Amino acid sequence: MNSKIKTNDVILQTITKVVFFIIVIFSIYLFFAGHYTPGGGFVGGLMTSSAIVLLLLAYDVKTVVGILPVNYIHMAAAGLLIAVLTGVGSFFFGVPFLSHTFGHVHLPLLGDTELATAVLFDLGVYLVVIGVTLTIIQTIGETE
Amino acid sequence: MLDLVLRISLLIIAVSTILYLYRLIKGPSVPDRVIALDAIGINLIGITAIISVMLRTNAFLEVILLLGILTFIGTVAFAKFLEKGEIIENDRNRHR
């Protein structure tokens, strides 16, 4: 319409480049903290999707799809598949569906670490939450 | 003594939140209301921090960071809506 006046969001875009990674690191922290402290797959997924929403606000749908070429419907499906497979995996050990277990493993850098199979179920929740939230927001954003 | 100080500061923040609420309801223009909402979010962060000190727990420290992030994103979304009329653009370089 008016090509002389073009909005320039340089402050918002520069802030977004820094804050995006802080939010993503916070969401990964929330995801892994869910076993002993507040957090978990749901809040972690919501925080990751809010980081991507911030990218969508500062740039546009076309740019963000270029940066993150992810089909979010496939991501939600993959999360559901992971969550179901962790339940099915308990059949191989002759225990009821969704029986989870944990064990202590000596990792090279972290030392004695407790690894639980519930993390894999939480990973499924995380992927489903990101997939569903961003499918909703992207579908609304793309409509003219 | 510490508990008294915490209660007094909680009261002050509550009064300030009520004054922001007045600006949110009465504000003549939409940007006034957006800024009041942003400041109420910051006050909520302070209330959460003081209550987590009063309850002697560190279970609410994630809530503080989360409220900060959500307030920022909400304010940016409102500001973009006021400026451009749409929140998420499809292609910002296309000339209309």
Coordinates of C-alpha atoms in Angstrom, one line a residue:
Chain A
M1 CA 0.0 0.0 0.0
N2 CA 2.5 2.6 1.2
S3 CA 6.0 1.4 0.2
K4 CA 7.8 4.4 1.7
I5 CA 6.8 3.7 5.4
K6 CA 7.9 0.1 6.1
T7 CA 7.7 -1.1 9.7
N8 CA 11.1 -2.3 11.0
D9 CA 10.9 -4.6 14.0
V10 CA 14.7 -4.7 14.6
I11 CA 14.4 -4.4 18.4
L12 CA 11.8 -7.2 18.7
Q13 CA 13.7 -9.4 16.2
T14 CA 17.0 -9.0 18.0
I15 CA 15.5 -9.6 21.4
T16 CA 13.8 -12.7 20.0
K17 CA 17.1 -14.1 18.8
V18 CA 18.4 -14.1 22.3
V19 CA 15.2 -14.9 24.3
F20 CA 14.2 -17.8 22.1
F21 CA 17.2 -19.9 23.2
I22 CA 16.6 -19.0 26.9
I23 CA 13.0 -20.2 26.7
V24 CA 14.0 -23.4 24.9
I25 CA 16.7 -24.2 27.5
F26 CA 14.2 -23.5 30.3
S27 CA 11.7 -25.8 28.6
I28 CA 14.3 -28.6 28.4
Y29 CA 15.1 -28.0 32.0
L30 CA 11.4 -28.3 32.9
F31 CA 11.1 -31.5 30.9
F32 CA 13.9 -33.2 32.7
A33 CA 13.0 -31.8 36.1
G34 CA 9.6 -33.4 36.1
H35 CA 10.5 -36.5 38.0
Y36 CA 11.5 -34.9 41.3
T37 CA 10.5 -31.2 41.1
P38 CA 7.7 -29.3 39.4
G39 CA 7.7 -29.6 35.7
G40 CA 7.2 -32.4 33.2
G41 CA 6.3 -33.0 29.6
F42 CA 3.2 -30.8 29.5
V43 CA 4.7 -27.6 30.8
G44 CA 7.9 -28.2 28.9
G45 CA 6.0 -28.7 25.7
L46 CA 4.0 -25.5 26.3
M47 CA 7.2 -23.6 26.9
T48 CA 8.8 -24.9 23.7
S49 CA 5.7 -24.0 21.7
S50 CA 5.6 -20.5 23.3
A51 CA 9.2 -20.0 22.2
I52 CA 8.1 -20.9 18.6
V53 CA 5.1 -18.6 19.0
L54 CA 7.6 -15.8 19.9
L55 CA 9.4 -16.6 16.6
L56 CA 6.1 -16.4 14.8
L57 CA 5.3 -13.0 16.4
A58 CA 8.7 -11.5 15.5
Y59 CA 8.9 -13.0 12.0
D60 CA 6.2 -14.6 9.9
V61 CA 4.8 -18.1 9.2
K62 CA 6.9 -18.5 6.0
T63 CA 10.2 -17.6 7.7
V64 CA 9.5 -19.9 10.7
V65 CA 8.5 -22.8 8.4
G66 CA 11.8 -22.2 6.7
I67 CA 13.8 -22.2 10.0
L68 CA 11.9 -25.2 11.5
P69 CA 10.6 -27.4 8.6
V70 CA 8.6 -29.7 10.9
N71 CA 5.1 -31.1 10.2
Y72 CA 3.5 -30.6 13.6
I73 CA 0.8 -33.2 12.9
H74 CA 3.5 -35.8 12.3
M75 CA 5.1 -34.7 15.5
A76 CA 1.9 -35.2 17.5
A77 CA 1.5 -38.7 15.9
A78 CA 5.2 -39.6 16.7
G79 CA 4.6 -38.5 20.3
L80 CA 1.5 -40.7 20.6
L81 CA 3.4 -43.6 19.1
I82 CA 6.3 -43.2 21.6
A83 CA 3.8 -43.1 24.5
V84 CA 2.0 -46.2 23.3
L85 CA 5.3 -48.1 22.6
T86 CA 6.6 -47.5 26.2
G87 CA 3.4 -49.1 27.4
V88 CA 3.7 -52.0 25.0
G89 CA 7.4 -52.5 26.0
S90 CA 6.3 -53.7 29.4
F91 CA 4.7 -56.8 27.8
F92 CA 8.2 -58.1 26.8
F93 CA 9.0 -58.5 30.5
G94 CA 5.7 -60.2 31.4
V95 CA 4.3 -57.3 33.5
P96 CA 1.0 -55.4 33.0
F97 CA 0.6 -52.6 30.4
L98 CA 2.4 -49.3 31.2
S99 CA 4.5 -50.8 34.0
H100 CA 7.6 -48.5 34.2
T101 CA 10.9 -49.2 35.8
F102 CA 14.1 -47.4 36.6
G103 CA 17.8 -48.2 37.1
H104 CA 21.1 -46.7 38.1
V105 CA 23.6 -46.2 35.3
H106 CA 27.1 -44.9 35.6
L107 CA 27.5 -42.3 32.8
P108 CA 30.9 -40.9 31.9
L109 CA 30.4 -37.3 32.7
L110 CA 27.4 -37.3 35.0
G111 CA 28.4 -40.1 37.4
D112 CA 25.7 -42.3 39.0
T113 CA 22.5 -41.3 37.1
E114 CA 19.0 -42.7 37.7
L115 CA 17.4 -43.4 34.3
A116 CA 13.6 -44.1 34.3
T117 CA 11.5 -45.4 31.4
A118 CA 8.8 -42.8 32.5
V119 CA 11.0 -40.2 30.7
L120 CA 10.2 -41.9 27.4
F121 CA 6.5 -41.6 28.2
D122 CA 7.0 -38.0 29.1
L123 CA 8.8 -37.5 25.8
G124 CA 5.6 -38.6 24.1
V125 CA 3.5 -36.1 26.0
Y126 CA 6.1 -33.4 25.2
L127 CA 5.9 -34.1 21.5
V128 CA 2.1 -34.3 21.5
V129 CA 1.7 -31.0 23.3
I130 CA 4.1 -29.2 20.9
G131 CA 2.4 -30.8 17.9
V132 CA -1.2 -30.0 18.9
T133 CA -0.4 -26.4 20.1
L134 CA 1.5 -25.4 17.0
T135 CA -1.0 -27.0 14.7
I136 CA -3.7 -24.9 16.2
I137 CA -1.7 -21.7 16.2
Q138 CA -0.3 -22.2 12.7
T139 CA -3.6 -23.1 11.2
I140 CA -5.2 -19.9 12.6
G141 CA -2.2 -17.8 11.5
E142 CA -2.3 -19.0 7.9
T143 CA -5.9 -18.2 7.3
E144 CA -6.4 -14.9 5.5
Chain B
M1 CA 10.3 -10.1 62.2
L2 CA 10.9 -11.4 58.7
D3 CA 7.3 -12.6 58.5
L4 CA 6.0 -9.1 59.4
V5 CA 8.2 -7.5 56.7
L6 CA 7.0 -10.1 54.1
R7 CA 3.3 -9.4 55.1
I8 CA 3.8 -5.6 54.7
S9 CA 5.4 -5.9 51.3
L10 CA 2.7 -8.3 50.2
L11 CA 0.1 -5.7 51.3
I12 CA 2.0 -3.0 49.3
I13 CA 2.1 -5.1 46.2
A14 CA -1.6 -5.9 46.6
V15 CA -2.5 -2.2 46.9
S16 CA -0.4 -1.5 43.8
T17 CA -2.2 -4.3 41.9
I18 CA -5.6 -2.8 42.8
L19 CA -4.4 0.5 41.5
Y20 CA -3.3 -1.2 38.2
L21 CA -6.7 -2.9 38.1
Y22 CA -8.3 0.6 38.3
R23 CA -6.2 1.6 35.3
L24 CA -7.1 -1.6 33.5
I25 CA -10.8 -1.0 33.9
K26 CA -10.9 2.8 33.5
G27 CA -8.0 3.2 31.0
P28 CA -9.1 5.6 28.2
S29 CA -7.2 3.8 25.5
V30 CA -6.2 0.2 24.7
P31 CA -2.4 0.7 25.2
D32 CA -3.1 1.9 28.7
R33 CA -4.9 -1.4 29.4
V34 CA -2.1 -3.5 27.8
I35 CA 0.5 -1.8 29.9
A36 CA -1.6 -2.2 33.1
L37 CA -2.0 -5.9 32.3
D38 CA 1.8 -6.2 31.8
A39 CA 2.5 -4.5 35.1
I40 CA -0.1 -6.8 36.9
G41 CA 1.9 -9.7 35.5
I42 CA 5.1 -8.3 37.0
N43 CA 3.3 -7.8 40.3
L44 CA 2.1 -11.4 40.2
I45 CA 5.8 -12.5 39.9
G46 CA 6.6 -10.5 43.1
I47 CA 3.6 -12.0 44.9
T48 CA 4.7 -15.5 43.9
A49 CA 8.3 -14.8 45.1
I50 CA 7.1 -13.4 48.5
I51 CA 4.7 -16.2 49.1
S52 CA 7.4 -18.8 48.2
V53 CA 9.6 -17.2 50.9
M54 CA 6.7 -17.2 53.4
L55 CA 6.0 -20.9 52.8
R56 CA 9.7 -21.7 53.0
T57 CA 9.7 -23.6 49.8
N58 CA 11.5 -23.3 46.4
A59 CA 8.8 -25.2 44.5
F60 CA 7.5 -21.9 42.9
L61 CA 10.8 -20.7 41.4
E62 CA 9.8 -22.1 38.0
V63 CA 6.5 -20.3 38.2
I64 CA 8.4 -16.9 38.4
L65 CA 10.4 -17.5 35.2
L66 CA 7.3 -18.9 33.5
L67 CA 5.2 -15.8 34.4
G68 CA 7.9 -13.6 33.1
I69 CA 8.0 -15.4 29.8
L70 CA 4.2 -15.5 29.4
T71 CA 3.8 -11.8 30.3
F72 CA 6.4 -10.8 27.7
I73 CA 4.9 -12.9 24.9
G74 CA 1.4 -11.7 25.7
T75 CA 2.4 -8.1 25.7
V76 CA 4.3 -8.5 22.4
A77 CA 1.2 -10.2 20.9
F78 CA -1.0 -7.3 22.0
A79 CA 1.4 -4.7 20.8
K80 CA 1.6 -6.4 17.4
F81 CA -2.1 -6.6 17.2
L82 CA -2.4 -2.9 17.9
E83 CA 0.2 -2.0 15.4
K84 CA -0.6 -4.2 12.4
G85 CA -4.1 -5.6 13.1
E86 CA -3.0 -9.2 12.8
I87 CA -0.8 -11.1 15.3
I88 CA 0.8 -13.8 13.1
E89 CA 1.5 -12.7 9.5
N90 CA 1.7 -15.1 6.7
D91 CA 4.4 -13.3 4.7
R92 CA 5.6 -10.0 5.9
N93 CA 7.6 -9.0 2.8
R94 CA 4.7 -9.2 0.4
H95 CA 3.4 -5.9 -0.7
R96 CA -0.3 -5.4 -0.5

